[in-house]
C-alpha positions as semicolon CSV with decimal commas, in nm:
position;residue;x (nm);y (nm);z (nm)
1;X;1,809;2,778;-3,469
2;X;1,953;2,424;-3,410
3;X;1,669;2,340;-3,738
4;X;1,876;2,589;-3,954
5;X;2,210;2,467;-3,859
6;X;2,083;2,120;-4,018
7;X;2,105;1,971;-3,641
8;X;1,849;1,665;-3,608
9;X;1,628;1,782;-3,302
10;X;1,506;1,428;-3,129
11;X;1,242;1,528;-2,904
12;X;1,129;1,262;-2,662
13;X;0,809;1,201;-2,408
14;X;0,919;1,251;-2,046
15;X;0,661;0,986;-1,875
16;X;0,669;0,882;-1,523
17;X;0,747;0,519;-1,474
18;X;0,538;0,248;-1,274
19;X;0,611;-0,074;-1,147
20;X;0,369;-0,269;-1,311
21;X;0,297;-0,559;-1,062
22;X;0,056;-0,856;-1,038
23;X;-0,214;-0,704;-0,876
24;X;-0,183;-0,295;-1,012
25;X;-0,490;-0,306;-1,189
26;X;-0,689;-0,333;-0,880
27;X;-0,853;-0,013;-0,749
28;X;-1,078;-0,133;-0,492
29;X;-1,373;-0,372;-0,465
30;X;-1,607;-0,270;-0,736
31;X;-1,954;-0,225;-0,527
32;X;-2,221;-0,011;-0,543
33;X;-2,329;0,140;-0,221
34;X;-2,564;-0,148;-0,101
35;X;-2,289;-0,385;-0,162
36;X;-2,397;-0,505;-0,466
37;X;-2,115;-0,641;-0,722
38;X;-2,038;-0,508;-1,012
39;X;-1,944;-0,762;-1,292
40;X;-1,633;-0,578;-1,351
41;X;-1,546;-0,294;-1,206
42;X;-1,180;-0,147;-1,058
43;X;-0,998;-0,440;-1,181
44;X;-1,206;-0,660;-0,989
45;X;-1,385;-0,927;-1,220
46;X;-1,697;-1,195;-1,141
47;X;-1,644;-1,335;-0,773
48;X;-1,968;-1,199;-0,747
49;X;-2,006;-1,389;-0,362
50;X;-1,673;-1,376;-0,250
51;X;-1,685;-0,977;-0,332
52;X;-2,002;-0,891;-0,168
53;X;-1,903;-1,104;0,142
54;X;-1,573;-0,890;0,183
55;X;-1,734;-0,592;0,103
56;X;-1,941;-0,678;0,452
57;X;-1,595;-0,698;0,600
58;X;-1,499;-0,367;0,464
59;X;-1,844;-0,252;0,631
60;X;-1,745;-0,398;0,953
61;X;-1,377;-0,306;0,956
62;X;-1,436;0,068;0,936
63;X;-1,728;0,056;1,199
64;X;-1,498;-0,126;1,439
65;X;-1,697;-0,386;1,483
66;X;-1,474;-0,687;1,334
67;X;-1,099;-0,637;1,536
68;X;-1,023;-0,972;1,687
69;X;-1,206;-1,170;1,423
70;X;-1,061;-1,350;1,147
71;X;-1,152;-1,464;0,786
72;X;-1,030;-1,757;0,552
73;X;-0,988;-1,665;0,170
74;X;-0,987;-2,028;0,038
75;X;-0,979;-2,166;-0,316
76;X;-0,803;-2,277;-0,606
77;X;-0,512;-2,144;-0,746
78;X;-0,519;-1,885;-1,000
79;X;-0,880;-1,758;-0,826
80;X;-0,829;-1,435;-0,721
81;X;-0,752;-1,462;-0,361
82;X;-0,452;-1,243;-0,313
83;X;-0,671;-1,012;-0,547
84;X;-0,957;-1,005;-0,307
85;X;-0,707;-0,923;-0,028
86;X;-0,556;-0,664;-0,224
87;X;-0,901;-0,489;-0,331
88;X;-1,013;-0,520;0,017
89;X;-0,698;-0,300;0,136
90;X;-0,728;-0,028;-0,179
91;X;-1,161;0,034;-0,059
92;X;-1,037;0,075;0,335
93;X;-0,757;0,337;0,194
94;X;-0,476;0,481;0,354
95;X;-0,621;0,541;0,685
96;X;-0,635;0,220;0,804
97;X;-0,313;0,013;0,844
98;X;-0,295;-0,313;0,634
99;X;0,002;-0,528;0,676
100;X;0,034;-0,799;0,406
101;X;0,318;-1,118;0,507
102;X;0,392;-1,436;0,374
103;X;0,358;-1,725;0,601
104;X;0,697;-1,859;0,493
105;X;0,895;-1,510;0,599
106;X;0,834;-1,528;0,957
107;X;1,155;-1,833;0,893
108;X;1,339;-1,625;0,691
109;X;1,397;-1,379;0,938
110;X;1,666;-1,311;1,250
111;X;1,389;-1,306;1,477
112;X;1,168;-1,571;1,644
113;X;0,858;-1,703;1,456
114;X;0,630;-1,530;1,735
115;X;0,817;-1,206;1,769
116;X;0,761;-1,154;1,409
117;X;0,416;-1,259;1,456
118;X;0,352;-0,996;1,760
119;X;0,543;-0,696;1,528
120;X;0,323;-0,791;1,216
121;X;-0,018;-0,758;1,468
122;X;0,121;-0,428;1,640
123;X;0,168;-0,331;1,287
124;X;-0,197;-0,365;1,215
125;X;-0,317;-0,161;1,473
126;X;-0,339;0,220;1,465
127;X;-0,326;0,495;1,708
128;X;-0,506;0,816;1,628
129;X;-0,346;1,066;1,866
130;X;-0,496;1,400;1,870
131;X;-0,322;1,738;1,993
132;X;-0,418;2,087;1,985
133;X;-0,136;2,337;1,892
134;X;-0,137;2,729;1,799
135;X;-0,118;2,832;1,501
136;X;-0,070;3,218;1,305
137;X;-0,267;3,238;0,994
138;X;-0,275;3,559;0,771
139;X;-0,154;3,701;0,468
140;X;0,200;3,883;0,431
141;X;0,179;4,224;0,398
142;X;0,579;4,280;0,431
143;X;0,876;4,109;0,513
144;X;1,189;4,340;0,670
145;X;1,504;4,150;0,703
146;X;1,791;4,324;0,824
147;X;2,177;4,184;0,754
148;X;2,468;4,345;0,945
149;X;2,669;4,558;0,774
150;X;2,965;4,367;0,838
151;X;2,866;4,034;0,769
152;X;2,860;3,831;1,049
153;X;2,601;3,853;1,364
154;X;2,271;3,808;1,380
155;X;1,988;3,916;1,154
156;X;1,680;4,056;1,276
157;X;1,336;4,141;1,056
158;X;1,026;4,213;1,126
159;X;0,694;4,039;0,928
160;X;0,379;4,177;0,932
161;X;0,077;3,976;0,930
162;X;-0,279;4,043;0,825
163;X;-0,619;3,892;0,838
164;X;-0,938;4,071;0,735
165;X;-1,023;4,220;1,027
166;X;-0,666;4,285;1,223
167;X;-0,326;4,351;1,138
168;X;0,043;4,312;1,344
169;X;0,372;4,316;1,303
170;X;0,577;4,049;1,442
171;X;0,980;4,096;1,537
172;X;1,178;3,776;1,362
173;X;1,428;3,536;1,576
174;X;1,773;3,418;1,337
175;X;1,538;3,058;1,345
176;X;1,281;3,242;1,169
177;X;1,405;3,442;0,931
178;X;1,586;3,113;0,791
179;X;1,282;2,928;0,756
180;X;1,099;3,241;0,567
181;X;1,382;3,263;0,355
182;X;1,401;2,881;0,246
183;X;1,032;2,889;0,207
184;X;1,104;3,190;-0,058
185;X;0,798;3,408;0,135
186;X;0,716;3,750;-0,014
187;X;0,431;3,996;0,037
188;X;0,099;3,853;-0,076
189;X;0,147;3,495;-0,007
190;X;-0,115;3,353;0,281
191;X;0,111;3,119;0,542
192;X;0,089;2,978;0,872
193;X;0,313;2,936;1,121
194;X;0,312;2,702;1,451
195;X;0,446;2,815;1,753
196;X;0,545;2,556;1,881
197;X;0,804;2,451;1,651
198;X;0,842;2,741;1,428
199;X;0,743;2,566;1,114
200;X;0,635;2,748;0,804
201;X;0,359;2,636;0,581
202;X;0,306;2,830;0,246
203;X;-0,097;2,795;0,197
204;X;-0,080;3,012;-0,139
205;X;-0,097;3,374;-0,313
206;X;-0,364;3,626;-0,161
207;X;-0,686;3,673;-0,429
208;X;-0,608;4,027;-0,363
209;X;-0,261;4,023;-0,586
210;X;-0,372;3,779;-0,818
211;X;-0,279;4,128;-1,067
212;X;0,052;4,111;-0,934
213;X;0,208;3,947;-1,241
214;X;0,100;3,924;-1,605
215;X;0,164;3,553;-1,622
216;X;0,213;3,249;-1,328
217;X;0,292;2,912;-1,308
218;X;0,071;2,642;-1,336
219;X;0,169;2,551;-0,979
220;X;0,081;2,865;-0,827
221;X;-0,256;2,884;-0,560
222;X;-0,465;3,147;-0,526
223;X;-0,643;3,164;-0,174
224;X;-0,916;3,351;0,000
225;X;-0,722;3,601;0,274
226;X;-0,800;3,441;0,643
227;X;-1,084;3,581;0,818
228;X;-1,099;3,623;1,237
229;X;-0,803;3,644;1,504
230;X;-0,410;3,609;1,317
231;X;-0,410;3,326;1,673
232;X;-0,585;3,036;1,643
233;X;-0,544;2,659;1,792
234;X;-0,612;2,412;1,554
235;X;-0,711;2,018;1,644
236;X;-0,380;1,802;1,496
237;X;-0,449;1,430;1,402
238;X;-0,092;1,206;1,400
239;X;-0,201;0,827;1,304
240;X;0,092;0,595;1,404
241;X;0,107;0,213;1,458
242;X;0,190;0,054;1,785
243;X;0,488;-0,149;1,646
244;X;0,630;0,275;1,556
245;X;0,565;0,315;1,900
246;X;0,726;0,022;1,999
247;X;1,026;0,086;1,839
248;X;1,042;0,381;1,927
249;X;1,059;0,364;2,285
250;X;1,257;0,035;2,250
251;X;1,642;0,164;2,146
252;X;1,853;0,454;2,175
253;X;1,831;0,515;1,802
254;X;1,458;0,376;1,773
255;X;1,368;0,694;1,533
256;X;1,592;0,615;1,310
257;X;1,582;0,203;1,325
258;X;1,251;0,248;1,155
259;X;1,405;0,381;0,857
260;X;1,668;0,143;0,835
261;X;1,425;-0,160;0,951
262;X;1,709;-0,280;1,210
263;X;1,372;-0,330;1,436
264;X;1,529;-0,601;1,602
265;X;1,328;-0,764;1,904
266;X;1,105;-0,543;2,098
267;X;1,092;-0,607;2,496
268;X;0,789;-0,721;2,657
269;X;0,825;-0,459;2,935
270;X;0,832;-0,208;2,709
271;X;0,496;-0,353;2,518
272;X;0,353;-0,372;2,834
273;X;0,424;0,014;2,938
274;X;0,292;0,132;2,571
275;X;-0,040;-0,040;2,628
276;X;-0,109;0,113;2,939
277;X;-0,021;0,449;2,828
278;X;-0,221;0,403;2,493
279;X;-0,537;0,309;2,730
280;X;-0,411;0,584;2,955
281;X;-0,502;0,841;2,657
282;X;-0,805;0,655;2,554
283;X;-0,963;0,688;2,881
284;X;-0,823;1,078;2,843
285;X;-0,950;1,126;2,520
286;X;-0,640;1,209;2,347
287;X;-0,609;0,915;2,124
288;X;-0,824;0,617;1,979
289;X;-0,729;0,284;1,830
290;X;-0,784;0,221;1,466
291;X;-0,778;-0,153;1,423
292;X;-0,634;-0,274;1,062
293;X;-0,622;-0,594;0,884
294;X;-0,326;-0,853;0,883
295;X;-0,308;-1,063;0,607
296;X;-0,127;-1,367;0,570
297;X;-0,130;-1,525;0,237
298;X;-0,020;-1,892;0,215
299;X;-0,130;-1,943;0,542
300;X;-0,059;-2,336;0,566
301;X;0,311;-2,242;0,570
302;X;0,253;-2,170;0,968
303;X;0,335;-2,446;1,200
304;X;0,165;-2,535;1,530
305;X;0,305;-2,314;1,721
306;X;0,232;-1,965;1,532
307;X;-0,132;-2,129;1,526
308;X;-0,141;-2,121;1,896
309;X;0,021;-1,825;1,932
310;X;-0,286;-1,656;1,678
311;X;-0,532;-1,837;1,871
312;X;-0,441;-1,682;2,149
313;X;-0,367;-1,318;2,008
314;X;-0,674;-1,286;1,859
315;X;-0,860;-1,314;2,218
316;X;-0,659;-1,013;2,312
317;X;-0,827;-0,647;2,337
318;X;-0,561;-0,515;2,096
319;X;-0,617;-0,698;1,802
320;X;-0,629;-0,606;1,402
321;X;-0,887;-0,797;1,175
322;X;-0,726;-1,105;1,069
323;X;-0,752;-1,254;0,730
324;X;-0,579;-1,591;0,565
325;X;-0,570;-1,690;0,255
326;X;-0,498;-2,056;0,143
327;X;-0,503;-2,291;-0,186
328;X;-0,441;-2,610;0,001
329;X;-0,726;-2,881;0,029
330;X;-0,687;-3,153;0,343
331;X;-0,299;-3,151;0,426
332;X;-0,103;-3,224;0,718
333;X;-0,078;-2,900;0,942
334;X;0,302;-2,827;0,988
335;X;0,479;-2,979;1,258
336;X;0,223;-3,256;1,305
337;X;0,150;-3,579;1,154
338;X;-0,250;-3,470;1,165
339;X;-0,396;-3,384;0,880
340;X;-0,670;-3,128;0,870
341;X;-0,875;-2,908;0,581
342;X;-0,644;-2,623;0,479
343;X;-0,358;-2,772;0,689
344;X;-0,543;-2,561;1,029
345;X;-0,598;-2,645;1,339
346;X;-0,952;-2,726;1,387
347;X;-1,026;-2,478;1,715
348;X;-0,847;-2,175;1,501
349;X;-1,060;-2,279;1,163
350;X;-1,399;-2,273;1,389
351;X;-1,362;-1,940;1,499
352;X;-1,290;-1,843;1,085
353;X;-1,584;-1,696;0,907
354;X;-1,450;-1,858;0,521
355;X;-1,510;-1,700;0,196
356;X;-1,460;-1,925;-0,137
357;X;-1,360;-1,833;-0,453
358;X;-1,468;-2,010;-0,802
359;X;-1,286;-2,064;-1,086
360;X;-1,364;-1,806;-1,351
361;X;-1,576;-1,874;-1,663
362;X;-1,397;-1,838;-1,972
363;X;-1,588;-1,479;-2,055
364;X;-1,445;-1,357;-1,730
365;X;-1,101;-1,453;-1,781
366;X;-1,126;-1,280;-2,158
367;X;-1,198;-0,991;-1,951
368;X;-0,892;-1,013;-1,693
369;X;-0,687;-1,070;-2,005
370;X;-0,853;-0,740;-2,186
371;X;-0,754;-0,570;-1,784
372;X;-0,443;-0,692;-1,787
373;X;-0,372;-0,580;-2,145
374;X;-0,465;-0,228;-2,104
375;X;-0,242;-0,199;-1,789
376;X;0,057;-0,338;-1,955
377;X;0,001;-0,076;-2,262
378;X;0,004;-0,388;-2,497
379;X;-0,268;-0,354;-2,798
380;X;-0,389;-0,691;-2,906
381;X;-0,636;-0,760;-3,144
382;X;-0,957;-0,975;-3,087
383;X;-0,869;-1,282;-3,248
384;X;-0,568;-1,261;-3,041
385;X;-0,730;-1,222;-2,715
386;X;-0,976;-1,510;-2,789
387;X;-0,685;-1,715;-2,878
388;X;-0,538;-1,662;-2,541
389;X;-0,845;-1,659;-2,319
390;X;-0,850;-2,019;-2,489
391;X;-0,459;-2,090;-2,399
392;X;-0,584;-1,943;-2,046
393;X;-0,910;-2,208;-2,004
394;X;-0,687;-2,468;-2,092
395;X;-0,303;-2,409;-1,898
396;X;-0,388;-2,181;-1,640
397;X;-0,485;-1,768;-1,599
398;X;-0,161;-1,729;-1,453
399;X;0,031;-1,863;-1,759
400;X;-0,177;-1,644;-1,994
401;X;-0,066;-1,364;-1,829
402;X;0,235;-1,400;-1,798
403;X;0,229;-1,462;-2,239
404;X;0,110;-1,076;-2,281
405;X;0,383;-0,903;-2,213
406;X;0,598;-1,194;-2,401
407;X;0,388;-1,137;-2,687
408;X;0,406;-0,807;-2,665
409;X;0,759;-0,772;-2,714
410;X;0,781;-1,034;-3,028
411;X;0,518;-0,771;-3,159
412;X;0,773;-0,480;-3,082
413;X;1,029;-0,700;-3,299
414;X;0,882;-0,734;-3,559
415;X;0,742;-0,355;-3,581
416;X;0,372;-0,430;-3,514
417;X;0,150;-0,155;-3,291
418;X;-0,046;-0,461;-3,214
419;X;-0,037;-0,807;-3,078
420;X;-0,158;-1,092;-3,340
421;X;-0,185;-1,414;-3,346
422;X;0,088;-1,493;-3,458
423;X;0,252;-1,333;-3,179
424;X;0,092;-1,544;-2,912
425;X;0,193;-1,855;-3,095
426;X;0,521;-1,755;-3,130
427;X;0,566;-1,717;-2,736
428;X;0,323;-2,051;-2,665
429;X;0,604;-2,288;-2,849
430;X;0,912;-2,116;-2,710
431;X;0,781;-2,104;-2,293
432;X;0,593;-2,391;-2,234
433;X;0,355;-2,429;-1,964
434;X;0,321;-2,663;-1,655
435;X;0,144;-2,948;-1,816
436;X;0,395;-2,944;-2,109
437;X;0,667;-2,957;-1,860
438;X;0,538;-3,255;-1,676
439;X;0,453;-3,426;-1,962
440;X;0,825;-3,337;-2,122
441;X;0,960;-3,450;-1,764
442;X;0,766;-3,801;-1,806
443;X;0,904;-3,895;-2,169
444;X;1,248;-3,814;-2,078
445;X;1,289;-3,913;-1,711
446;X;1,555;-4,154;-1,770
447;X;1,770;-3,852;-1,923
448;X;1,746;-3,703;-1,617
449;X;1,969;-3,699;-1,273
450;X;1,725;-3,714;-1,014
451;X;1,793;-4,132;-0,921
452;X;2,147;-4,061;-0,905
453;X;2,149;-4,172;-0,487
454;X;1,995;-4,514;-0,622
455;X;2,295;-4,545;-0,854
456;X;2,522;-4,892;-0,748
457;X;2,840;-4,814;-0,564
């Protein structure tokens, strides 16, 4: 209609947008069951050693057999440590808590250095509490809701259940007549309901009136109708952290401080009381500890003190896997005039096991470029993609990246589906990189006011 009126229709793609960040393209660690490496595989590219060794990690973290320990990512910049960290924490998944911090936040912060330190470890531990509740499963075979004549008063209904072997009908509270109405619940869908709390879970539509309509949603599930008792207790696993816990138990309005992340500092008595009531349903069987991985990146930011206080916490029973990364060589450890390798104390980087990562070849940063590329949604062509793989080799992997998506929108000026070139010389002279800077910095030093204290009175 709007077509006949002469109306221009403009009909545009509804797509879901994604932070695209520095490490998005990583899916995991890119191993084959025996641990073997991939060369590239789920973002992950070369670091053939360094991959394999924390793929034994991974092995170890979700056997249990690694909480307390702690492992050193160390090497160059631009190597893929943060990466490896990253991959490690996609491959254990969502079950298993992984914290990630910066060693300079634990400054930043209204809290002492070791309080953040002891939230950050409680963090990284998990408690798997398990509780049996009852349950009604079946399919609806009717819903009867009855509303006063008047108005006003209570309703009352009746719902009646079915499974394949037994059917009842079940008289409806004003609680639960509310929650069958919200959830929209009409003969022929399969639900269950806990006791308990009342809650209503829509499972699907019945097989049986899959005829029902001539067409349905996309959305719509068709289920098998329960078979057995309409009663049944089922096993519930909640997976919390102890620093939830903590919180928790620590304020009036703890529930809610963990939304709003007003933590604030958490009382050793009440740390104390938690741990004995977590081993209290160990011993009991009701729960069991999941320990996760901390991981600190710039780790040489710490001073002396959070290194004791580590060296210390990792001797504890309830500790998470802890791993460091670092790009310092031999520096002075913070707080000290001693200098050490990776600016560590030398008890706390003896009881490390270290894994190194290399500089990449230039065929393996042509193929984080080609990654990095394809998750940006840039098209470039190949002699534009050797061009900066050679930019890359020669500045720094870092600086190359950071060129696509600058290229990418000089090729978007000038109407080109594809970056050329051209394009990536166009960017290289207008953002110069850190060698250029330094070397601009040295020819005009005298133009600039950094000797102004020196100036004569």
């Amino acid at each position: 209609l709007l077509q006949l009126l002469g109306t221009n229709v403009e009909e545009r793609e509804v797509t879901r947008i994604e932070r695209i960040g520095a490490h998005s393209h990583i899916r995991g660690l890119g191993l084959l069951d025996d641990l073997t490496p991939k060369q590239s595989s789920q973002g992950m590219v070369g670091q053939v050693k360094a991959r394999r060794a924390a793929g034994v990690v991974q092995k170890m973290i979700r056997e249990g057999k690694l909480s307390g320990q702690a492992v050193l990512i160390a090497g160059q910049p631009g190597t893929g440590k943060t990466a490896l960290a990253m991959a490690l924490a996609q491959a254990l998944g969502s079950d298993t808590p992984f914290t990630a911090l910066s060693a300079s936040e634990i400054y930043s912060l209204g809290l002492s250095k070791t309080e953040v330190l002891t939230q950050a470890f409680r963090r990284s531990i998990g408690v798997r509490i398990k509780e049996e509740t009852e349950i009604i499963e079946g399919e609806v075979v009717e819903v009867q809701i009855d509303r006063p004549v008047s108005g006003t008063g209570p309703k009352v209904g009746k719902l009646a259940l079915k499974t394949t072997e037994m059917e009842t009908i079940y008289d409806l509270g004003n609680k639960l007549i509310e929650s069958l109405t919200k959830e929209k619940v009409q003969a022929g869908d399969v639900i269950t309901i806990d006791k308990a709390t009342g809650k209503i879970n829509k499972l699907g539509r019945s097989f049986t009136r899959a005829r029902d309509y001539d067409a349905t949603g996309p959305q719509t599930r068709f289920v098998q109708c329960p078979e057995g008792e309409l009663q049944k207790r089922k096993e519930v696993v909640h997976t919390v952290t102890l620093h939830e816990i903590d919180v928790i138990n620590n304020r009036t309005q703890g529930f809610l401080a963990l939304f709003s992340g007003d933590t604030g500092e958490v009382k050793t008595e009440v740390r104390q009381q938690i741990n004995s009531k977590v081993a209290e349903w160990r011993e009991e069987g009701k729960a069991e500890l999941v320990p996760g991985v901390l991981f600190i990146d710039e780790v040489h930011m710490l001073d002396l003190e959070c290194f004791s206080w580590v060296n210390r916490a990792l001797e504890e029973e309830l500790a998470p896997v802890l791993i460091v990364a670092t790009n310092r060589g031999i520096t002075t450890i913070r707080g000290t005039n001693s200098k050490a390798p990776h600016g560590m104390p030398l008890d706390l980087l003896d009881r490390m096991v270290i894994i190194r990562t290399d500089p990449y070849s230039q065929s393996e940063m042509k193929q984080i470029l080609k990654i990095r590329c394809e998750e940006e949604d840039s098209d470039i062509a190949d002699d534009a993609l050797t061009v900066l793989t050679k930019i890359g080799v020669e500045t720094s992997l870092r600086y190359a990246i950071q060129l696509i998506v600058l290229a990418n929108l000089a090729a978007t000026k000038r109407s080109s589906p594809q970056i050329t070139v051209q394009d990536v010389k166009k960017v290289y002279q207008l953002f110069i990189d850190e060698a250029r800077c330094t070397q601009f910095l040295k020819e005009y030093e005298d133009e600039f006011m950094f000797d102004e204290g020196e100036q004569p009175a």
